[in-house]
C-alpha atoms as a printed R data frame, in Angstrom:
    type eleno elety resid chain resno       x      y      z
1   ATOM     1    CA   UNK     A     1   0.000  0.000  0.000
2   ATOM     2    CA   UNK     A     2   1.461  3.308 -0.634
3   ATOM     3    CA   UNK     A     3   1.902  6.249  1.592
4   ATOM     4    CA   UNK     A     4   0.956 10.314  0.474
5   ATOM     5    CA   UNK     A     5   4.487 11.331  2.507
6   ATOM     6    CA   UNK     A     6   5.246 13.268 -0.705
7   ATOM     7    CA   UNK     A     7   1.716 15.285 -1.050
8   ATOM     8    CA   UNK     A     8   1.381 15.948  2.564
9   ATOM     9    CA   UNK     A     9   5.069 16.724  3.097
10  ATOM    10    CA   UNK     A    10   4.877 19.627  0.380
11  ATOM    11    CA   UNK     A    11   1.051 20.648  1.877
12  ATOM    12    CA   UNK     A    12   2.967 21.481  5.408
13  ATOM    13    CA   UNK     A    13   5.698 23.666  3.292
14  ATOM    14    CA   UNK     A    14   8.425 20.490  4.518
15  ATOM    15    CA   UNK     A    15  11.671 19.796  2.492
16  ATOM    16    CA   UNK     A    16  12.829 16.360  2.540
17  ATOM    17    CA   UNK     A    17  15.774 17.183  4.324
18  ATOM    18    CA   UNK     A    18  12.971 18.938  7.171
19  ATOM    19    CA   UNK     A    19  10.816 16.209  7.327
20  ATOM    20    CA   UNK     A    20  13.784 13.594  7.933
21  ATOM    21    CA   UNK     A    21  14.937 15.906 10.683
22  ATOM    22    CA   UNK     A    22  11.809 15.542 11.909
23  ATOM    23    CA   UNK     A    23  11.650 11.849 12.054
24  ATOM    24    CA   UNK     A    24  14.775 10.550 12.672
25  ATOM    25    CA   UNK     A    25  16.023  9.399  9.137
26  ATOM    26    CA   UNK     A    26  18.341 11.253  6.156
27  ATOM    27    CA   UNK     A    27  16.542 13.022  3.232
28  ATOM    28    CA   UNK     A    28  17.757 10.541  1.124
29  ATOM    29    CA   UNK     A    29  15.503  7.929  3.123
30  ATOM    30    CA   UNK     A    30  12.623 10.240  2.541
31  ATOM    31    CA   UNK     A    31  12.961 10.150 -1.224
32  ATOM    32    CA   UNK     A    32  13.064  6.807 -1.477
33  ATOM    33    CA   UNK     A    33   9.935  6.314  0.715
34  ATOM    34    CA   UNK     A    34   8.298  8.850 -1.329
35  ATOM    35    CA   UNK     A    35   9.082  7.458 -4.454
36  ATOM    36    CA   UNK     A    36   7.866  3.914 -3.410
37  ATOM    37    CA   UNK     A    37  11.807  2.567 -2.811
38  ATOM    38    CA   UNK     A    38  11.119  2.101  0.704
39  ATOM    39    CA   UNK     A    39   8.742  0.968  3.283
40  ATOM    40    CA   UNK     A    40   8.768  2.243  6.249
41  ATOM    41    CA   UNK     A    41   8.220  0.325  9.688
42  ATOM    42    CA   UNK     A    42   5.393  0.859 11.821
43  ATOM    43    CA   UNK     A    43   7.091  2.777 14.066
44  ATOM    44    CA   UNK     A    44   8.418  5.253 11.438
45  ATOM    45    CA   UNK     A    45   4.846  5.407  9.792
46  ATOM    46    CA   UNK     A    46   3.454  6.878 13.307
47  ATOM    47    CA   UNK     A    47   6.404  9.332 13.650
48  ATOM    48    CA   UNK     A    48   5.691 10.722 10.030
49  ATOM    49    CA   UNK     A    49   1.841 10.926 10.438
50  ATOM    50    CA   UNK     A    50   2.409 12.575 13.683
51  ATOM    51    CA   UNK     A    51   5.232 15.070 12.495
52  ATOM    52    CA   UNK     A    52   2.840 15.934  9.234
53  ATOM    53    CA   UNK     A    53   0.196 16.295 11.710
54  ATOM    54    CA   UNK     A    54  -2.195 14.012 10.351
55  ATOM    55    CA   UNK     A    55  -3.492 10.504 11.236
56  ATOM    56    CA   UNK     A    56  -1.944  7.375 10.530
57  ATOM    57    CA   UNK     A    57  -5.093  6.037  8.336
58  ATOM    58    CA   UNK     A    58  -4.141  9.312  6.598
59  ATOM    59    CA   UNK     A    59  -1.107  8.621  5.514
60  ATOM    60    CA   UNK     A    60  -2.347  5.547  3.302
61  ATOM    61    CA   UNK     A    61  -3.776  6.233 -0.211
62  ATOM    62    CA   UNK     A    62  -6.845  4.095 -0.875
63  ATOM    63    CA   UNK     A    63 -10.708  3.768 -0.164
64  ATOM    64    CA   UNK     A    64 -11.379  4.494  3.858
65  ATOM    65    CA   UNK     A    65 -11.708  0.817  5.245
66  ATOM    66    CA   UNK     A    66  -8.622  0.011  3.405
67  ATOM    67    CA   UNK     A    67  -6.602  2.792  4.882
68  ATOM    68    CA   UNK     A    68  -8.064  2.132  8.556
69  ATOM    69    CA   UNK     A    69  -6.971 -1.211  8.071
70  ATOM    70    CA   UNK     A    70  -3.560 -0.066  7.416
71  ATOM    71    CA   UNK     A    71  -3.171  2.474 10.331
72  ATOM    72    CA   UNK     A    72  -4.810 -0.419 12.725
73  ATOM    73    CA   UNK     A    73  -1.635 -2.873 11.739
74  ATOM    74    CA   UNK     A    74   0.668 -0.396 11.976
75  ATOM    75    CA   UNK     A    75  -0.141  0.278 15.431
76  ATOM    76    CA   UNK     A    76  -0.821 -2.899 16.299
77  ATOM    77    CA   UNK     A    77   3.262 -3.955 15.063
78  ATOM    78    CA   UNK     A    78   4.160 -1.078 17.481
79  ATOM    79    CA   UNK     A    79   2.562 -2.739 20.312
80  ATOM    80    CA   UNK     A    80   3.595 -6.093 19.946
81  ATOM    81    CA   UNK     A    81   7.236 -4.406 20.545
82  ATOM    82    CA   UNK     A    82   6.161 -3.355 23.731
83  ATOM    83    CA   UNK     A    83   6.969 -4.531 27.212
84  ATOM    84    CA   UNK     A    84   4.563 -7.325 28.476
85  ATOM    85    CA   UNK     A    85   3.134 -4.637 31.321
86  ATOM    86    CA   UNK     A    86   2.715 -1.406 28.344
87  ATOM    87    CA   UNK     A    87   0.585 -4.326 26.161
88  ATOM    88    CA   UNK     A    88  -1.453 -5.461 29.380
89  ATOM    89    CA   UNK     A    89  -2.361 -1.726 30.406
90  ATOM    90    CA   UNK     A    90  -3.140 -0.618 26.614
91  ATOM    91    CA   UNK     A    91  -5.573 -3.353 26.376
92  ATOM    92    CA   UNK     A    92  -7.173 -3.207 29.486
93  ATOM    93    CA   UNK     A    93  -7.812  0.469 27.878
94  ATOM    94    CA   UNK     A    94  -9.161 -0.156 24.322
95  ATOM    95    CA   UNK     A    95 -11.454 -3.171 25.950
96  ATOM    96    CA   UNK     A    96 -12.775 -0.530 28.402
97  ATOM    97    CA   UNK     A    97 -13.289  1.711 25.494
98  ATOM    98    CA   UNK     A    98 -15.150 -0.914 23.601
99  ATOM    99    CA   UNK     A    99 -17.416 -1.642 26.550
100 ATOM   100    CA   UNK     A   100 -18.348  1.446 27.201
101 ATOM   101    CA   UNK     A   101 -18.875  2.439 23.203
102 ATOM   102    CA   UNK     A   102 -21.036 -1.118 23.126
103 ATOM   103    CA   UNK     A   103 -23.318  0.157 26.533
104 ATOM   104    CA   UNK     A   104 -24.052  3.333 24.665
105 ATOM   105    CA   UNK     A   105 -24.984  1.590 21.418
């Protein structure tokens, strides 16, 4: 699935080199995710969708569902990296969440 880095990058008024500052990689990195060379890792995708200010989902190119779907394994790779006790307390969290959004349904 590709990624808009390239269209949303240029929206914010970001050079490569800015955005790659931004995130933790070298310009040249950025071009070649940009131009399709590269995929980036979960953990990068979240860095760039938060330093373009938009949402991962947002990132993706595609039809809604299919860029929801995207965003949701994206975060759920970051979270499998995550200490036994992090993963415990975030789920605890989303299955509160989903109880409470099912009682108000």
């Amino acid at each position: 699935m590709s990624l808009r880095i390239r269209a949303l990058r240029k929206s914010k008024g970001l050079t490569g080199e800015q955005l790659g500052e931004m995130v933790g990689v070298s310009k040249g990195y950025i071009s070649e995710m940009e131009s399709g060379k590269k995929t980036p890792g979960a953990g990068l995708v979240i860095r760039l969708a938060d330093a373009l200010g938009v949402s991962v989902a947002d990132l993706y190119e595609g039809d809604p569902a299919t860029r929801e779907r995207a965003a949701m394994a994206a975060h759920l790779e970051v979270m499998e990296q995550l200490p036994p006790e992090d993963r415990q307390a975030i789920e605890k969290a989303a299955l509160g969440l989903l109880a409470k959004h099912l009682g108000s349904s």
